[in-house]
Tab-separated table of N, CA and C in Angstrom:
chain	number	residue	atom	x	y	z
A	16	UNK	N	5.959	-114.570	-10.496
A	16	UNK	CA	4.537	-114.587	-10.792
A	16	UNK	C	3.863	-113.485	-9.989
A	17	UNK	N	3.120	-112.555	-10.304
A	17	UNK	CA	2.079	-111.830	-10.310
A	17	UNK	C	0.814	-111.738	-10.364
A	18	UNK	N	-0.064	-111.603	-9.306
A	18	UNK	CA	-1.127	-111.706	-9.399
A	18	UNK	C	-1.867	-110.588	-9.157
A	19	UNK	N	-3.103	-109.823	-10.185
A	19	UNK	CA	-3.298	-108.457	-10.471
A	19	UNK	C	-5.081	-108.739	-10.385
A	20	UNK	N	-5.479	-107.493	-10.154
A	20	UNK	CA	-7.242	-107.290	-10.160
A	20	UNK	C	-7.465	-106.428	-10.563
A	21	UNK	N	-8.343	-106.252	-11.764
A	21	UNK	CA	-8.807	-104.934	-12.762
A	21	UNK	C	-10.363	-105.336	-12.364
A	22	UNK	N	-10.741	-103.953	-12.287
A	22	UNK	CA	-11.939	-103.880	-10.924
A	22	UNK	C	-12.807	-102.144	-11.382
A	23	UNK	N	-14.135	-102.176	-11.555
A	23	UNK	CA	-14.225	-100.542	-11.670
A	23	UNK	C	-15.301	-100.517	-10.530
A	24	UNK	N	-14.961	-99.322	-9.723
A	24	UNK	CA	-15.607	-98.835	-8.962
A	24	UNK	C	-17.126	-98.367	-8.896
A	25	UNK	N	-17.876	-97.811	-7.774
A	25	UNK	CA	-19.136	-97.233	-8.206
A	25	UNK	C	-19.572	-96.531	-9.093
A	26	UNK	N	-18.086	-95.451	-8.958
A	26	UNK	CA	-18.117	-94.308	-10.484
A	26	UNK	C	-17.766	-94.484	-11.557
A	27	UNK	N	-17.602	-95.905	-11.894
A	27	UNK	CA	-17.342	-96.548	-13.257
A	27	UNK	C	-15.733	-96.204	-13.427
A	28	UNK	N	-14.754	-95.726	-12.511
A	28	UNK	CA	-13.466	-95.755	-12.539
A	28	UNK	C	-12.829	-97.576	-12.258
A	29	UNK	N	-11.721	-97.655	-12.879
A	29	UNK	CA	-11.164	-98.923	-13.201
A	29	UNK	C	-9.826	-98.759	-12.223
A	30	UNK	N	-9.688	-99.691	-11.468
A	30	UNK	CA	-8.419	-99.544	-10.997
A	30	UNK	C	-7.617	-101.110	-11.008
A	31	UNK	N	-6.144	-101.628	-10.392
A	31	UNK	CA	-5.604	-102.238	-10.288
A	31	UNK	C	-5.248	-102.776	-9.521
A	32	UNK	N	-5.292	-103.547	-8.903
A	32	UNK	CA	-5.010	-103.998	-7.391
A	32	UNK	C	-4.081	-105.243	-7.547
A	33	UNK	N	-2.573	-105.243	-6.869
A	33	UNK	CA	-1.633	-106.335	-6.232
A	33	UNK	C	-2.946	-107.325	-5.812
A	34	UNK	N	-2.541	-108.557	-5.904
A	34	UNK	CA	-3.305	-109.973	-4.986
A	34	UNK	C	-2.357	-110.995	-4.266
A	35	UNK	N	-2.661	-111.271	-3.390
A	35	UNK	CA	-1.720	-112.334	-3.036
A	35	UNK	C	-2.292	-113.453	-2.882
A	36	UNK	N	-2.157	-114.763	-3.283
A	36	UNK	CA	-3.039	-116.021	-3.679
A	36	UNK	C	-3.092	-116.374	-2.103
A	37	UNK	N	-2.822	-116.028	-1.147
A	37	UNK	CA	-3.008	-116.600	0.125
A	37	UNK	C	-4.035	-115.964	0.411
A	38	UNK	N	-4.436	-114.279	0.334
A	38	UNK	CA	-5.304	-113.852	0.607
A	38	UNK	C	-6.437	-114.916	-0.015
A	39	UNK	N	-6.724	-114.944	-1.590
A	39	UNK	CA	-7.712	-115.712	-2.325
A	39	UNK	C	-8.090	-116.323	-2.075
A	40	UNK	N	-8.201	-117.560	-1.533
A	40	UNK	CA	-8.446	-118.926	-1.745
A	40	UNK	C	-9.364	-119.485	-2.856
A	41	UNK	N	-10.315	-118.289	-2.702
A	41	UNK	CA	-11.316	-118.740	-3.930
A	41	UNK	C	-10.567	-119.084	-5.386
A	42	UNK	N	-9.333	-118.694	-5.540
A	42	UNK	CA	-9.196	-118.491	-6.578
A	42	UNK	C	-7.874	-119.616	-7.164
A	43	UNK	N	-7.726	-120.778	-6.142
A	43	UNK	CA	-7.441	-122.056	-5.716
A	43	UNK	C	-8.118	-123.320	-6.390
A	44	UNK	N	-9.445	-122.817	-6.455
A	44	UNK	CA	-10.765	-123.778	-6.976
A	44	UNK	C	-11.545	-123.169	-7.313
A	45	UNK	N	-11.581	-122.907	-9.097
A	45	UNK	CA	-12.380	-122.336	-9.508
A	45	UNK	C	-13.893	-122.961	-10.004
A	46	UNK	N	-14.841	-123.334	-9.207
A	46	UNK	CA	-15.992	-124.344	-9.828
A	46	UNK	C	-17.150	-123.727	-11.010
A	47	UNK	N	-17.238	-122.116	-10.911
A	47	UNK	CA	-18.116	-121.606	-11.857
A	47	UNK	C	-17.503	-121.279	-13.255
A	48	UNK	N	-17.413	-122.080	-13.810
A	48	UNK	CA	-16.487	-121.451	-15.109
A	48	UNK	C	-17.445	-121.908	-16.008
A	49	UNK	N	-17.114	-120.990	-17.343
A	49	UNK	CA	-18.360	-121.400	-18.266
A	49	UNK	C	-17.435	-121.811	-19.553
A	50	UNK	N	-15.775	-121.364	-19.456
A	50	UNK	CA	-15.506	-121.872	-20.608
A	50	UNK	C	-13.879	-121.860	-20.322
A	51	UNK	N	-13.529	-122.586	-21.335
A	51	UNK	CA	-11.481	-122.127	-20.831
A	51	UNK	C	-11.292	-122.013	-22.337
A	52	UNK	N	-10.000	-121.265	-22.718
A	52	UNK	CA	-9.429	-121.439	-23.898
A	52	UNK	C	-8.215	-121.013	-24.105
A	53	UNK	N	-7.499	-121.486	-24.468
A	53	UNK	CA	-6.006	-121.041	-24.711
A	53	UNK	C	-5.835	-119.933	-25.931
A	54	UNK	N	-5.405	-119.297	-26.537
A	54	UNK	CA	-5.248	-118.042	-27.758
A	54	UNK	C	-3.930	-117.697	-27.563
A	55	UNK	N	-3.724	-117.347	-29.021
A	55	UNK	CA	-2.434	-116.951	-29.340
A	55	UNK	C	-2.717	-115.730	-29.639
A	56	UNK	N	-1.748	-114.540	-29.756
A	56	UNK	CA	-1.867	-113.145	-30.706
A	56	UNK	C	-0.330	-112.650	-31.041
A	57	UNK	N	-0.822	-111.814	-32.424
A	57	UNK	CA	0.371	-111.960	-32.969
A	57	UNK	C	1.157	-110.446	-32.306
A	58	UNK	N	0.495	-109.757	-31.806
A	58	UNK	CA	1.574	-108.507	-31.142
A	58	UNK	C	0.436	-107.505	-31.387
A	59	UNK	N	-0.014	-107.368	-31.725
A	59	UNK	CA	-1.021	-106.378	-33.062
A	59	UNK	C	-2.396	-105.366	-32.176
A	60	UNK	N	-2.607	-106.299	-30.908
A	60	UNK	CA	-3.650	-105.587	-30.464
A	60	UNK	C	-3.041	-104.159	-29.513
A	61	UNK	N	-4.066	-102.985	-29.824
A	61	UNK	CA	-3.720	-102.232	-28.908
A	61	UNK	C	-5.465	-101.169	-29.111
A	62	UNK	N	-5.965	-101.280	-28.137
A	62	UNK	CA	-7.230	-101.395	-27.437
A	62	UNK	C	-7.438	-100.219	-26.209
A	63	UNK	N	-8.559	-99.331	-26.922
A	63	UNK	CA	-8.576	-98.087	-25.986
A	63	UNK	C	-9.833	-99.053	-24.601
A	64	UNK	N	-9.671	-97.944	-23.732
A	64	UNK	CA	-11.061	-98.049	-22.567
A	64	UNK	C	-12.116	-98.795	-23.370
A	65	UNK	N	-12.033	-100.000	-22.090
A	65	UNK	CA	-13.126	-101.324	-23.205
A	65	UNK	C	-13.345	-101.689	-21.358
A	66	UNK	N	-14.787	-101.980	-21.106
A	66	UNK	CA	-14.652	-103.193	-19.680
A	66	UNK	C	-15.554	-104.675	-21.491
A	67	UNK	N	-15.168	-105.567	-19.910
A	67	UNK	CA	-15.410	-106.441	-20.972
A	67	UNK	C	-16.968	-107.349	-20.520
A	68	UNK	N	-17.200	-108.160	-21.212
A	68	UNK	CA	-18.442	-108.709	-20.883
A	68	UNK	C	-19.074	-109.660	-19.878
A	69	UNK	N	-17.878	-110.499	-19.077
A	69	UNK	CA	-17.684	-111.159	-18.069
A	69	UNK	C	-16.616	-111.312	-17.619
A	70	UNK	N	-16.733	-111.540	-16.228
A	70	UNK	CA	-15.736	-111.905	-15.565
A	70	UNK	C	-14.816	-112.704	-16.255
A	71	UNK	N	-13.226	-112.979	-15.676
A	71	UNK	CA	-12.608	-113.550	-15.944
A	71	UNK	C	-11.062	-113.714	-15.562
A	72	UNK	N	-10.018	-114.799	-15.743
A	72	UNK	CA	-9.295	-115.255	-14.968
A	72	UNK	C	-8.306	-115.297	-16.271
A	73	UNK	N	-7.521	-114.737	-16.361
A	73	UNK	CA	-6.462	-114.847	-17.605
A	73	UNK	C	-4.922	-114.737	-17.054
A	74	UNK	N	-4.400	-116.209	-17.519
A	74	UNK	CA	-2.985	-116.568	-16.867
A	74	UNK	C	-1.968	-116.308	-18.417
A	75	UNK	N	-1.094	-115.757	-18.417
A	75	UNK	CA	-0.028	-115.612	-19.196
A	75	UNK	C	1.167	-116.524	-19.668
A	76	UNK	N	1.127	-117.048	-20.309
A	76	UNK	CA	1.873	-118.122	-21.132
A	76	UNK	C	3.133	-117.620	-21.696
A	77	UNK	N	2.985	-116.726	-22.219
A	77	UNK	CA	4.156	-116.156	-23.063
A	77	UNK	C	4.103	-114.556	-23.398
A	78	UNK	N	5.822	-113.836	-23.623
A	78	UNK	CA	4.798	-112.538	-24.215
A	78	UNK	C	4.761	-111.546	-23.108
A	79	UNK	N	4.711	-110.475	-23.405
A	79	UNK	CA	3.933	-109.435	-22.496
A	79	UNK	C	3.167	-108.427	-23.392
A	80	UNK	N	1.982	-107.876	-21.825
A	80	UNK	CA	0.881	-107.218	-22.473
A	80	UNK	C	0.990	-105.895	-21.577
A	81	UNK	N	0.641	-104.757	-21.685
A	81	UNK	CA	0.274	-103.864	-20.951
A	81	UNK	C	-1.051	-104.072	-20.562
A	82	UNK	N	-1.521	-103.440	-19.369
A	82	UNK	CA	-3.081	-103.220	-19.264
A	82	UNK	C	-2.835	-102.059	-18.518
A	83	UNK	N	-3.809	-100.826	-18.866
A	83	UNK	CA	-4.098	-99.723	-18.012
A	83	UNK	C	-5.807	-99.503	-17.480
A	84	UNK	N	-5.827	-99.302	-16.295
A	84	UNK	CA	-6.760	-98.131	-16.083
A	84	UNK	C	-7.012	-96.799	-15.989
A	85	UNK	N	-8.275	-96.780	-16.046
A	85	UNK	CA	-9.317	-95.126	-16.566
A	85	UNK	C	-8.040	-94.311	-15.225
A	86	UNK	N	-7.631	-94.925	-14.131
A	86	UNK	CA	-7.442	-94.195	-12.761
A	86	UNK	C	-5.951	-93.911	-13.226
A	87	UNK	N	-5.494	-94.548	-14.037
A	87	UNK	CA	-3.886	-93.974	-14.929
A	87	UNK	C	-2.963	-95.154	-14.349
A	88	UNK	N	-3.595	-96.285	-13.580
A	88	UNK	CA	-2.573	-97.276	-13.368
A	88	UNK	C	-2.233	-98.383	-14.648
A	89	UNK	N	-1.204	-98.610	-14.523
A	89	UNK	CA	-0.648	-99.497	-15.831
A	89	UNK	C	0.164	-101.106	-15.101
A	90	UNK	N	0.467	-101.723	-15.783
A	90	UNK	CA	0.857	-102.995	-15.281
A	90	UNK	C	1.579	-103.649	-16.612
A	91	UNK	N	2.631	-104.201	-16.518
A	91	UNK	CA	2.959	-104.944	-17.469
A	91	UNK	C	3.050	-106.301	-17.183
A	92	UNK	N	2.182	-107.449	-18.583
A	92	UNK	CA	2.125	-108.466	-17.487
A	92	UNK	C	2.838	-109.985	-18.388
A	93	UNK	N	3.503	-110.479	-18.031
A	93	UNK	CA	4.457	-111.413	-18.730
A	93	UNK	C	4.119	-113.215	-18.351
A	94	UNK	N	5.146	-113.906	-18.872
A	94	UNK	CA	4.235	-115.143	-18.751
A	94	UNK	C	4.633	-115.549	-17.499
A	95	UNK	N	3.269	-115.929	-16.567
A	95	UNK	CA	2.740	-116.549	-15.468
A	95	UNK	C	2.106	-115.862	-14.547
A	96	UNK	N	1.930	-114.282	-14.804
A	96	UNK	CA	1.091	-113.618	-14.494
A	96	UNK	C	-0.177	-113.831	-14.480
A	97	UNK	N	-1.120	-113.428	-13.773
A	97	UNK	CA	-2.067	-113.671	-13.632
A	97	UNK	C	-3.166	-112.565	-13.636
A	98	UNK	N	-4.258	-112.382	-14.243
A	98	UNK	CA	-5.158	-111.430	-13.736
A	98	UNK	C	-6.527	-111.823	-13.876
A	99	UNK	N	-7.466	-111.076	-12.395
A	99	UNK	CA	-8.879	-111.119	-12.451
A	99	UNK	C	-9.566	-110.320	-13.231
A	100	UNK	N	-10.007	-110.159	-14.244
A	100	UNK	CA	-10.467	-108.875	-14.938
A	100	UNK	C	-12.282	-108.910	-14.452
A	101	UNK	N	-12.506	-108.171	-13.634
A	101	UNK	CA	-13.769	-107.691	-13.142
A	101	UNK	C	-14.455	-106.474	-13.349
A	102	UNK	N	-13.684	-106.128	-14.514
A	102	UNK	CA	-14.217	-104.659	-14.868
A	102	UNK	C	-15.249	-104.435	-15.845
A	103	UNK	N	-16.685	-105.349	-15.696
A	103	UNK	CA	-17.239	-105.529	-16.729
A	103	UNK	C	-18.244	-104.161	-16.897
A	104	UNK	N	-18.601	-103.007	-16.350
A	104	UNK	CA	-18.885	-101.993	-16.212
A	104	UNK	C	-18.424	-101.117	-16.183
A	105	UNK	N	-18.544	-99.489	-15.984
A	105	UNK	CA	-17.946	-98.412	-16.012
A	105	UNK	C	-17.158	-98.416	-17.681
A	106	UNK	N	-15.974	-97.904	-16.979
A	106	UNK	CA	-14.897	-96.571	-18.002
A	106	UNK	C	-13.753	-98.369	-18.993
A	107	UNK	N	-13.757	-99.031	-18.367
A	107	UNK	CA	-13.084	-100.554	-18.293
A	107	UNK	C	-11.291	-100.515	-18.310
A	108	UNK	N	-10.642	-101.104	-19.269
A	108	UNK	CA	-9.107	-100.927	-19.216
A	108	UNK	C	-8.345	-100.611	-20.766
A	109	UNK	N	-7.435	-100.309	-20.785
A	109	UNK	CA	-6.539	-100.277	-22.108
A	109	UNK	C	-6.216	-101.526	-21.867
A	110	UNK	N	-5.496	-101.826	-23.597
A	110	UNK	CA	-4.598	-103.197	-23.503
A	110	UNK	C	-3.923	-103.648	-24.938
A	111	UNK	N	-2.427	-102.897	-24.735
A	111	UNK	CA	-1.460	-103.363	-25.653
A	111	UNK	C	-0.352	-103.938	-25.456
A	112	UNK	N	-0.653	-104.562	-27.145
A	112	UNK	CA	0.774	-105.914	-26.726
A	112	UNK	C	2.066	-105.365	-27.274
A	113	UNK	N	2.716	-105.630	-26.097
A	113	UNK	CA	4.456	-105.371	-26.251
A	113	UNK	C	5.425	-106.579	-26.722
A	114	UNK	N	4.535	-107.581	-27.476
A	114	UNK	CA	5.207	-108.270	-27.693
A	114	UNK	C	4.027	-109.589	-28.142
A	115	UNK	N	4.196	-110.705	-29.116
A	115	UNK	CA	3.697	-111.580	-29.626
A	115	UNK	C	3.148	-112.522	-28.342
A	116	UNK	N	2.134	-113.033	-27.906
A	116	UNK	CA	1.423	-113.622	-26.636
A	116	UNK	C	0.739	-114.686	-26.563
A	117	UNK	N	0.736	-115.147	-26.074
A	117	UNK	CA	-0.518	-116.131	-25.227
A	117	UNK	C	-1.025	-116.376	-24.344
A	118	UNK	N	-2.523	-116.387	-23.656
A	118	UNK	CA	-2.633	-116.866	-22.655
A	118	UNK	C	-4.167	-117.663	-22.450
A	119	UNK	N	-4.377	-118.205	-21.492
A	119	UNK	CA	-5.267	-119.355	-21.092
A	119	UNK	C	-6.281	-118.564	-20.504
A	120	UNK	N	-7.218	-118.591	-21.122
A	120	UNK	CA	-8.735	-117.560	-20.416
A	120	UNK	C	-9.715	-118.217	-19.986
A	121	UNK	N	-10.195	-117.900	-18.565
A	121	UNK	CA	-11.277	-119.077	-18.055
A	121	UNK	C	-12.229	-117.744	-18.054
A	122	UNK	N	-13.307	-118.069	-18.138
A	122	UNK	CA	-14.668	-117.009	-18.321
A	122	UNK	C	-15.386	-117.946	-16.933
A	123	UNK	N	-15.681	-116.663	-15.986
A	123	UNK	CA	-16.283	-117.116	-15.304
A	123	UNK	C	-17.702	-116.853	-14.803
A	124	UNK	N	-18.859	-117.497	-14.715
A	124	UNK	CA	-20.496	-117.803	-14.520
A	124	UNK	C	-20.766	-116.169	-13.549
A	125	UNK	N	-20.131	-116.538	-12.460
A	125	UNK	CA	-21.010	-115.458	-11.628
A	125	UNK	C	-20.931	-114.219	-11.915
């Protein structure tokens, strides 16, 4: 398991950051959430520089996905991976599937 942070900077650059859940804690007990949902996809998406509209917490079920940033980092992320996607501003991330997927998306308030 893997735990990843897609994040854009002041200059609207997107980068990637390793996490280690010990560092987190916050991320142990999540109380601001506005929604959860599980989704399937069939392989099909592949998605230029997008940030997205809120925060969010997306755990990997099955499947792998690429995600890149504007900064040229890439990640491949498979099931039980984890990522914070905080890149709701700037340049945001790529994101294609290497394979048929699922995963559990919590959208989070703050």
């Amino acid at each position: 398991m893997a735990i990843y942070r897609v994040f854009s900077d002041a200059d609207g650059e997107s980068h990637i950051e390793d996490l280690k859940l010990e560092d987190h804690p916050e991320l142990a007990a999540m109380m601001n959430v506005s929604e959860v949902r599980v989704q399937e996809f069939d392989g099909s998406r592949h998605m230029d520089l997008h940030p997205l509209p809120e925060r969010r917490l997306i755990i990997h079920l099955y499947g792998e996905v690429e995600i890149g940033a504007s900064d040229g980092a890439k990640r491949v992320l498979r099931a039980g991976d984890i990522r914070l996607m905080e890149d709701i501003t700037g340049k945001g991330h790529t994101h294609d599937d290497l394979t048929p997927s699922a995963a559990v998306y919590i959208l989070l308030n703050d």
